[in-house]
């Protein structure tokens, strides 16, 4: 059976075509302002790459922020289920998932590829990519270097504020007090790690935990989170496509 | 899902009920406003007064309240206060019920409400019933009974009528009838699939404190008949118990999302739900004592310890054969938010999945809630 999963994210749209269990073709496109045409284009990409005709596709499932606007999809599923399926396929031992995205942070407890429980942070940017983005800006360090800069600190500064806006001003006042960029960066990374670790402990995550989402690429955050939790985290080789892959696999499963 | 006629009829009965109250008041009847289940209706009615509930469930009145109250208290308190003390500075209309009440009967429950009532006293006569905080202690019942006696005298003074034992007995009987009717309605929801949406039931319960008891009973009877005559639905949907803060009229966001995304609410462990009618009042006992005994048992999170609420969740989950519990709280409602932990532990032990949603009356988090509910439904199916 041939199925396609589309992950309509706010920044990028991903499509994955699954033929059987293992034959996987993928495409990633910027979403720009239009979920539907980005989804359509990504869908065309995978069809073209695989040389498969659209009418031979049995089911299209959508996920992601724009999942409900993709009207040509047969069904939409939540990112939580989709990522869990996708991660499980690539990393079958997975027992827990930490997903730090731009807008939110999710922690999922997994058994045999099924979601057992999950939590998400609330209406607030603390503990998300946005927190890092804003505070890194106040520190004048490019976001993708924040983790590395942090790794070279020996005395992390204490960032006490929970709120993104106040943390930003805390960074400015720490700079005024003469703290080094490295120490402040380390403080920021530690503060996000602490926050996420609280969620992970609430979920009881212990081993075989995968770290996904945009922030997972940041080695400094990964290291801080591992230290905080006392476990090592598994980062997938292709963290961006797990949602679309999971949606395609979910469709396979449902229509077996 | 079937659409039943009764819920629409109830909606339309609003204006006639307002006229009815206005007429009664002209003839000298007193009307009181309440905010909480701890205030026994039976005493109000036995004194020959009428009552409406004043809990706010709307977002629009919150900015008005924030001129007086801190931003970081629960939306229910802010919305209530805002609809009552609207100073005319915005186009938001004040709550029409407020102008109809002669007195507010308040109660010492959570901090936000207690303190809000103190301010409310500047606008309208406000009588506060004090509640013992440790309902299980031996002195609590005695104290609560004495508070109810005082409340009874206050009602007698307001209305000029004596509250006799016989009148109390009549009202207890009448309220018990309503409770029994609601139980039969809830028994129907134990079927799988349930024959009626939880959101419809919620809207009915939200109105129970506005309609007159007679009219309310009539509506439940009609609804029961309608449900009995309806064709059963085919597909199983995840059966949900919703547990937590009250969902006052105007606030049905979370239940609507749950049912919109494929769930079926079969019971509510809430003051707009089972807590309002589950236990009857003992008709064989001395009426004031029977009332005190029944009302002190309400497992509100302002009480401590409050294990009764944990047990209730487990019992309801079993009785209504639920697949999962949605624990719903309002932002800044510390009582219910903190109690989440205990309830969650107990449900976990019983193997019942739980989703926690904390929200307010705005629409800003609808997408996030949908995502969580979707994932929860997928988890349960
Ligand atoms: S939640 Fe507590 S304070 Fe609120 S109405 Fe119910 S019993 Fe009263
Ligand atoms: S108990 Fe909670 S929801 Fe109810 S009024 Fe108090 S703070 Fe608000």
XYZ file of C-alpha atoms and ligand atoms in Angstrom:
653
model
C 0.000 0.000 0.000
C 1.171 3.519 -0.786
C 0.451 6.320 1.682
C 1.636 9.881 2.081
C 2.047 11.805 5.306
C 2.212 15.575 5.290
C 3.492 17.583 8.223
C 2.230 21.128 7.749
C 4.474 23.025 10.156
C 4.520 26.764 10.614
C 7.990 27.119 9.064
C 8.412 24.078 6.824
C 6.117 21.555 5.185
C 7.290 17.974 4.989
C 5.898 15.157 2.873
C 6.849 11.508 3.187
C 5.701 8.750 0.875
C 5.710 5.239 2.257
C 5.417 2.255 -0.012
C 4.957 -0.797 2.156
C 6.823 -0.481 5.418
C 10.264 0.498 4.383
C 10.339 2.363 1.094
C 10.464 5.974 2.166
C 10.687 9.100 -0.015
C 10.710 12.578 1.495
C 10.527 16.247 0.620
C 10.894 19.400 2.703
C 9.651 22.793 1.589
C 9.247 26.196 3.212
C 5.632 26.782 4.223
C 5.614 30.525 3.515
C 2.066 31.775 3.996
C 0.115 29.043 2.357
C -0.209 25.648 4.044
C -2.214 24.191 1.220
C 0.025 24.967 -1.712
C 3.146 24.073 0.274
C 1.520 20.737 1.099
C 0.491 20.242 -2.489
C 4.003 21.001 -3.757
C 5.680 18.719 -1.232
C 3.234 16.005 -2.192
C 4.064 16.436 -5.884
C 7.772 16.249 -5.029
C 7.542 12.824 -3.445
C 5.327 11.505 -6.230
C 7.759 12.712 -8.839
C 10.796 11.343 -7.011
C 9.193 7.952 -6.622
C 7.619 7.912 -10.078
C 4.259 7.048 -8.547
C 0.984 8.347 -9.877
C -1.202 10.276 -7.447
C -4.164 8.018 -8.034
C -2.147 5.046 -6.819
C -1.772 6.640 -3.435
C -4.215 4.958 -1.092
C -4.320 7.525 1.718
C -2.958 10.939 2.579
C -2.796 11.839 6.272
C -1.876 15.275 7.534
C -0.359 16.431 10.802
C 1.242 19.578 12.189
C 0.007 23.032 12.939
C -1.849 23.391 9.629
C -3.173 19.821 9.650
C -6.814 20.798 9.476
C -6.408 23.120 6.504
C -5.071 20.411 4.171
C -8.436 19.521 2.708
C -7.086 16.991 0.214
C -5.873 14.829 3.084
C -8.203 12.000 4.153
C -7.628 12.559 7.817
C -5.569 14.646 10.160
C -3.769 13.388 13.226
C -2.019 15.203 16.041
C 1.715 15.855 15.967
C 2.010 13.937 19.195
C 0.813 10.677 17.699
C 2.564 11.343 14.382
C 6.000 12.031 15.868
C 5.672 9.059 18.163
C 4.984 6.739 15.227
C 7.789 8.266 13.189
C 10.335 8.123 15.986
C 9.364 4.567 16.849
C 9.970 3.519 13.247
C 13.464 4.975 13.219
C 14.288 4.069 16.814
C 12.175 1.091 17.936
C 13.447 1.061 21.529
C 12.047 4.517 22.209
C 10.317 4.917 25.599
C 10.120 8.669 25.751
C 10.275 11.689 23.485
C 11.305 15.240 24.274
C 10.294 17.599 21.503
C 11.377 21.217 21.805
C 9.982 23.219 18.957
C 9.806 26.908 18.228
C 6.418 27.423 19.860
C 6.030 24.656 22.361
C 7.642 21.830 24.197
C 6.167 18.369 24.435
C 7.163 15.392 26.508
C 5.709 12.030 25.519
C 5.835 8.696 27.246
C 5.858 5.813 24.756
C 5.273 2.070 24.953
C 5.543 -0.101 21.835
C 5.159 2.886 19.568
C 1.998 4.054 21.314
C 1.483 7.278 23.220
C 0.870 6.409 26.863
C 0.812 9.938 28.235
C 2.052 13.371 27.261
C 2.369 16.903 28.543
C 2.862 20.200 26.786
C 3.903 23.537 28.166
C 1.190 26.123 28.374
C 0.519 29.420 26.669
C 4.005 30.662 27.368
C 7.326 30.723 25.570
C 9.413 29.539 28.520
C 11.022 26.228 27.683
C 10.686 26.592 23.912
C 12.815 27.590 20.957
C 11.392 31.102 21.224
C 12.939 31.485 24.660
C 16.342 30.666 23.228
C 15.815 32.873 20.231
C 14.928 35.966 22.251
C 17.530 35.518 24.922
C 20.272 34.692 22.400
C 19.426 37.923 20.658
C 19.815 39.879 23.871
C 23.174 38.202 24.257
C 24.109 38.944 20.628
C 25.046 35.343 19.978
C 23.630 33.603 16.883
C 21.052 31.084 18.020
C 22.764 28.105 16.417
C 25.989 28.942 18.260
C 24.399 29.464 21.668
C 24.896 25.842 22.676
C 28.570 25.769 21.714
C 29.277 29.064 23.406
C 27.595 27.709 26.525
C 29.708 24.545 26.481
C 32.878 26.535 26.996
C 31.721 28.102 30.263
C 32.942 26.942 33.628
C 30.762 29.135 35.813
C 27.263 29.324 34.415
C 25.437 32.481 35.474
C 22.214 31.974 37.371
C 19.177 32.908 35.245
C 16.277 33.005 37.651
C 13.463 34.331 35.551
C 10.873 31.920 34.213
C 9.428 34.404 31.775
C 11.008 34.969 28.374
C 10.608 38.720 28.496
C 12.129 39.014 31.949
C 14.889 36.549 31.140
C 15.791 38.810 28.254
C 16.201 41.769 30.583
C 18.040 39.573 33.057
C 20.549 38.797 30.317
C 21.045 42.506 29.724
C 21.616 43.235 33.378
C 24.039 40.296 33.727
C 25.987 41.701 30.822
C 26.025 45.084 32.518
C 27.419 43.400 35.624
C 30.305 42.091 33.562
C 29.427 38.394 33.170
C 31.001 36.772 30.128
C 28.909 35.734 27.147
C 29.879 32.129 27.748
C 28.665 32.150 31.336
C 25.377 33.819 30.455
C 24.831 31.462 27.519
C 25.445 28.526 29.823
C 22.962 29.975 32.295
C 20.314 30.247 29.608
C 20.858 26.755 28.367
C 20.724 25.440 31.894
C 17.522 27.294 32.633
C 15.739 25.800 29.631
C 17.130 22.367 30.445
C 15.837 22.586 34.007
C 12.416 23.522 32.858
C 12.178 20.723 30.337
C 13.665 18.265 32.798
C 10.837 18.984 35.231
C 8.389 17.928 32.536
C 10.404 14.855 31.634
C 10.551 13.752 35.271
C 6.821 14.317 35.627
C 6.364 11.879 32.768
C 8.779 9.491 34.437
C 11.115 9.278 31.427
C 14.198 7.236 32.217
C 15.919 5.560 29.333
C 15.681 5.283 25.549
C 14.586 8.872 25.333
C 14.690 10.551 21.930
C 15.258 14.269 21.593
C 13.518 15.736 18.542
C 12.438 19.106 17.200
C 14.513 22.039 15.976
C 16.284 22.591 19.309
C 17.557 18.991 19.338
C 20.263 20.031 16.872
C 21.732 22.292 19.532
C 24.518 20.287 21.186
C 24.723 22.621 24.165
C 21.084 22.134 25.040
C 21.386 18.408 24.543
C 24.364 18.251 26.902
C 22.629 20.415 29.513
C 19.478 18.339 29.343
C 21.435 15.112 29.660
C 23.230 16.447 32.705
C 19.990 17.613 34.273
C 18.262 14.262 33.681
C 21.277 12.039 34.234
C 20.620 10.046 31.056
C 21.903 10.239 27.523
C 19.492 11.356 24.850
C 19.160 9.881 21.422
C 19.028 12.396 18.570
C 17.609 11.029 15.361
C 19.593 11.384 12.165
C 16.540 12.923 10.456
C 14.561 14.691 13.141
C 12.663 16.909 10.718
C 10.652 14.226 8.969
C 9.379 12.149 11.872
C 5.957 13.824 11.865
C 5.253 13.279 8.173
C 6.680 9.782 8.348
C 4.526 8.976 11.353
C 1.405 10.236 9.585
C 2.134 8.035 6.548
C 2.786 5.023 8.787
C -0.363 5.697 10.789
C -2.313 5.572 7.529
C -0.632 2.256 6.681
C -1.633 0.838 10.034
C -5.220 2.065 9.938
C -5.926 0.623 6.528
C -4.143 -2.684 6.742
C -25.838 12.878 16.854
C -29.499 13.683 17.441
C -30.555 17.171 17.996
C -33.060 17.461 20.775
C -35.642 20.174 21.063
C -35.486 20.700 24.798
C -32.102 22.472 24.870
C -33.381 25.047 22.388
C -36.537 25.518 24.374
C -34.502 26.145 27.488
C -32.495 28.763 25.670
C -35.668 30.503 24.626
C -37.125 30.421 28.100
C -34.614 33.043 29.235
C -36.609 36.120 28.439
C -39.865 34.781 29.812
C -38.094 33.881 33.029
C -36.690 37.410 33.297
C -40.184 38.836 32.865
C -41.514 36.405 35.422
C -38.951 37.504 37.981
C -39.629 41.169 37.278
C -43.366 40.574 37.809
C -42.806 38.666 41.019
C -40.613 41.423 42.326
C -43.294 43.990 41.645
C -45.566 41.924 43.811
C -43.031 42.009 46.615
C -41.130 38.766 46.127
C -37.450 38.958 47.007
C -34.797 37.593 44.685
C -31.309 36.592 45.772
C -28.211 35.917 43.713
C -25.824 33.079 44.563
C -22.420 31.934 43.380
C -21.926 28.550 44.864
C -23.364 25.119 45.570
C -22.807 25.481 49.297
C -25.789 27.827 49.571
C -28.843 25.600 50.098
C -31.639 26.491 47.708
C -34.140 24.877 50.002
C -33.750 27.618 52.602
C -34.139 30.372 50.014
C -37.285 28.888 48.545
C -38.726 28.036 51.950
C -38.448 31.729 52.813
C -40.563 32.478 49.781
C -37.750 34.048 47.806
C -36.505 33.237 44.338
C -32.905 32.870 43.248
C -30.616 33.157 40.271
C -26.961 32.289 39.966
C -24.549 35.074 39.128
C -21.397 33.171 38.147
C -19.779 34.759 35.113
C -18.745 32.599 32.200
C -18.106 35.298 29.642
C -14.859 36.839 28.545
C -16.150 40.316 27.661
C -16.708 41.477 31.208
C -13.193 40.629 32.370
C -11.515 43.905 31.301
C -14.087 45.816 33.351
C -13.289 43.736 36.416
C -9.574 44.233 35.937
C -10.043 47.908 36.747
C -10.803 46.773 40.293
C -9.335 43.315 40.688
C -5.873 41.884 40.060
C -5.313 40.327 36.661
C -3.999 37.092 38.083
C -7.100 35.663 39.679
C -9.474 33.215 38.066
C -11.647 34.292 35.116
C -14.803 33.140 36.876
C -14.356 35.664 39.651
C -13.325 38.426 37.265
C -16.133 37.741 34.841
C -18.710 37.666 37.636
C -17.503 40.881 39.169
C -17.213 42.590 35.795
C -20.738 41.774 34.816
C -22.047 43.012 38.125
C -20.215 46.279 38.605
C -20.094 47.454 35.024
C -19.831 51.201 35.453
C -21.130 51.920 32.006
C -17.711 52.945 30.730
C -17.732 50.361 27.963
C -20.356 48.976 25.612
C -20.448 45.653 27.415
C -23.850 45.228 28.979
C -23.985 44.301 32.622
C -25.562 41.053 33.562
C -29.309 41.522 33.534
C -29.689 39.182 36.485
C -27.765 41.527 38.698
C -30.314 44.315 38.517
C -32.949 41.810 39.558
C -31.464 40.697 42.848
C -32.156 42.230 46.219
C -29.249 40.566 47.937
C -26.243 38.432 47.139
C -25.834 35.299 49.216
C -22.141 34.608 49.203
C -19.979 32.017 50.902
C -16.435 31.793 52.168
C -14.815 29.388 49.773
C -11.658 30.188 47.798
C -9.626 33.322 48.495
C -10.523 35.110 45.269
C -14.226 34.726 45.869
C -14.045 35.678 49.536
C -12.190 38.878 48.804
C -14.327 39.671 45.768
C -17.445 39.502 47.951
C -15.958 42.093 50.266
C -15.739 44.488 47.347
C -19.138 43.474 46.043
C -20.639 44.645 49.308
C -20.011 48.198 48.111
C -22.507 47.715 45.316
C -25.195 45.463 46.703
C -26.160 44.011 50.092
C -24.030 40.884 50.389
C -24.600 38.217 53.010
C -21.704 35.821 53.530
C -22.122 32.286 54.881
C -18.944 31.098 56.539
C -17.856 27.549 55.817
C -15.738 25.322 58.006
C -12.589 24.432 56.092
C -12.150 20.974 57.545
C -15.455 19.282 56.864
C -14.365 16.002 58.439
C -13.673 17.420 61.867
C -16.385 16.743 64.445
C -17.005 20.435 65.104
C -17.473 21.309 61.462
C -21.035 20.093 61.129
C -22.127 21.937 64.246
C -20.522 25.111 63.028
C -21.995 24.817 59.539
C -25.425 24.162 61.018
C -25.165 27.314 63.104
C -24.140 29.267 60.001
C -27.151 27.895 58.149
C -29.410 28.889 61.049
C -28.057 32.423 60.821
C -28.567 32.389 57.089
C -32.129 31.229 57.615
C -32.761 34.198 59.916
C -31.233 36.534 57.348
C -33.607 35.183 54.722
C -36.539 35.590 57.109
C -35.562 39.155 57.705
C -35.186 39.879 53.993
C -38.517 38.366 53.009
C -40.556 38.933 56.149
C -41.609 35.270 56.022
C -40.994 32.600 58.615
C -39.089 29.549 57.463
C -41.033 26.736 59.081
C -39.990 23.110 59.288
C -42.867 22.166 57.068
C -41.854 24.616 54.374
C -38.315 23.308 54.541
C -39.544 19.729 54.245
C -41.562 20.626 51.165
C -38.609 22.283 49.522
C -36.292 19.410 50.374
C -38.752 17.041 48.762
C -38.999 19.189 45.699
C -35.222 19.520 45.324
C -34.800 15.795 45.813
C -37.219 15.235 42.962
C -35.057 17.366 40.712
C -32.021 15.378 41.829
C -33.781 12.120 41.066
C -34.751 13.311 37.610
C -31.189 14.300 36.893
C -30.042 10.881 38.068
C -32.336 9.212 35.560
C -30.971 11.439 32.833
C -27.435 10.511 33.850
C -28.314 6.823 33.941
C -29.051 7.077 30.240
C -25.559 8.367 29.642
C -24.162 5.108 30.986
C -25.096 3.405 27.713
C -22.433 3.064 25.076
C -22.683 5.061 22.863
C -24.330 7.617 25.109
C -27.544 8.876 23.524
C -26.903 12.553 24.170
C -23.903 14.849 23.951
C -22.315 16.043 27.158
C -22.288 19.603 25.884
C -26.089 19.574 25.690
C -26.319 18.318 29.244
C -23.847 20.910 30.413
C -25.914 23.692 28.925
C -28.940 22.313 30.716
C -27.087 22.246 34.015
C -25.718 25.732 33.501
C -29.288 26.918 33.397
C -30.565 25.042 36.384
C -29.839 27.982 38.631
C -31.552 30.486 36.477
C -34.818 28.730 35.708
C -37.425 28.221 38.378
C -37.271 24.727 39.896
C -40.666 23.842 38.446
C -39.736 24.853 34.946
C -36.381 23.127 35.193
C -38.019 19.849 36.193
C -40.379 20.122 33.298
C -37.481 20.511 30.901
C -35.610 17.496 32.279
C -38.748 15.374 31.995
C -39.147 16.407 28.384
C -35.532 15.774 27.628
C -35.649 12.311 29.196
C -38.617 11.491 26.998
C -36.919 12.798 23.905
C -33.786 10.794 24.640
C -35.794 7.636 25.280
C -37.493 7.977 21.940
C -34.328 8.662 19.986
C -32.538 6.076 17.888
C -29.319 4.820 19.486
C -26.097 5.848 17.798
C -23.808 3.207 16.370
C -20.214 4.176 16.858
C -18.295 4.075 20.062
C -16.518 7.310 20.839
C -13.991 7.651 23.646
C -16.031 8.144 26.820
C -14.783 11.101 28.814
C -15.267 12.245 32.383
C -14.551 15.941 32.727
C -13.350 16.898 36.192
C -12.488 20.165 37.890
C -13.579 23.794 37.966
C -17.126 24.942 37.365
C -18.084 25.747 33.771
C -20.431 28.683 34.199
C -22.907 29.689 31.523
C -21.061 31.103 28.523
C -18.004 28.970 29.226
C -18.268 25.670 27.405
C -15.093 25.930 25.340
C -13.369 22.793 26.572
C -16.387 20.441 26.440
C -17.192 21.695 22.963
C -13.678 20.994 21.753
C -13.717 17.519 23.312
C -16.923 16.541 21.574
C -16.009 18.300 18.371
C -12.818 16.248 18.181
C -14.587 12.925 18.547
C -14.956 12.430 22.293
C -18.165 11.883 24.215
C -18.506 13.448 27.650
C -20.531 11.072 29.792
C -20.229 12.733 33.205
C -18.808 15.819 34.883
C -17.135 15.792 38.276
C -17.876 19.494 38.590
C -20.235 21.971 40.190
C -21.832 22.286 36.785
C -22.319 18.539 36.808
C -22.705 15.682 39.241
C -21.569 17.645 42.292
C -24.701 19.763 42.049
C -27.220 16.964 42.439
C -25.553 13.658 43.246
C -26.422 13.407 46.940
C -30.012 13.811 48.111
C -31.030 15.445 51.384
C -32.293 13.015 54.011
C -36.051 13.570 54.188
C -36.498 11.742 57.486
C -34.198 13.891 59.552
C -34.699 17.248 61.181
C -34.604 19.462 58.053
C -31.880 21.966 59.013
C -29.569 19.200 60.192
C -30.269 17.162 57.077
C -29.397 20.160 54.924
C -26.194 20.820 56.835
C -25.162 17.183 56.505
C -25.806 17.087 52.788
C -24.219 20.382 51.857
C -21.105 20.031 53.950
C -20.218 16.944 51.936
C -19.710 18.870 48.662
C -16.133 18.024 47.698
C -15.011 21.519 46.740
C -11.283 22.097 46.497
C -11.493 24.901 49.053
C -11.936 22.174 51.676
C -9.064 20.374 53.322
C -8.388 17.535 53.289
C -10.552 16.769 50.314
C -10.007 13.107 49.533
C -13.686 12.746 48.883
C -13.156 14.372 45.517
C -10.457 11.876 44.603
C -12.814 9.034 45.463
C -15.613 10.650 43.498
C -13.468 10.760 40.405
C -12.656 7.086 40.712
C -16.263 6.156 41.368
C -17.635 8.182 38.489
C -14.960 6.859 36.146
C -16.044 3.362 36.984
C -19.764 3.945 37.072
C -19.801 5.663 33.687
C -17.208 3.306 32.259
C -14.996 6.100 30.978
C -11.986 5.695 28.715
C -10.273 8.801 30.013
C -10.544 11.839 32.256
C -10.043 15.428 31.144
C -8.985 17.411 34.181
C -10.036 20.927 33.437
C -9.083 23.978 35.468
C -9.270 27.699 35.141
C -6.086 29.713 35.203
C -5.126 30.873 38.698
C -7.575 28.513 40.378
C -5.078 27.232 42.890
C -7.394 24.821 44.652
C -8.317 22.722 41.655
C -4.910 23.167 40.028
C -3.082 21.817 43.048
C -5.566 19.010 43.590
C -4.747 17.838 40.098
C -1.727 15.995 41.408
C -3.681 13.815 43.844
C -6.389 13.036 41.338
C -3.799 12.210 38.698
C -1.958 9.824 41.000
C -5.163 8.035 41.907
C -6.274 7.720 38.287
C -2.864 6.488 37.265
C -3.042 3.769 39.861
C -6.441 2.787 38.551
C -5.100 2.690 35.001
C -7.251 5.552 33.750
C -5.536 8.017 31.392
C -5.877 11.698 32.193
C -5.395 14.856 30.159
C -4.828 18.131 31.987
C -6.080 21.385 30.488
C -5.671 24.736 32.179
C -7.379 27.591 30.417
C -9.291 30.850 30.716
C -12.275 32.349 28.964
C -10.371 33.715 25.970
C -10.120 31.969 22.642
C -6.369 32.384 22.352
C -5.515 28.778 23.226
C -8.167 26.980 21.203
C -5.625 25.536 18.760
C -3.382 24.255 21.533
C -6.319 22.644 23.292
C -7.465 21.016 20.054
C -4.016 19.543 19.563
C -3.981 18.058 23.063
C -7.483 16.725 22.764
C -6.709 15.190 19.355
C -3.667 13.451 20.753
C -5.635 12.258 23.785
C -8.420 10.841 21.614
C -5.870 9.058 19.432
C -4.310 7.660 22.562
C -7.659 6.321 23.746
C -8.779 4.795 20.464
S -16.256 24.962 43.009
Fe -16.506 25.226 45.205
S -16.730 27.397 45.447
Fe -17.143 26.954 43.303
S -19.347 26.633 43.161
Fe -18.415 24.680 43.499
S -18.527 24.386 45.692
Fe -18.795 26.558 45.309
S -12.648 27.751 43.122
Fe -11.274 28.231 41.439
S -12.566 28.542 39.657
Fe -13.866 28.628 41.466
S -13.983 30.791 41.912
Fe -12.340 29.969 43.152
S -10.471 30.261 41.932
Fe -12.243 30.534 40.569
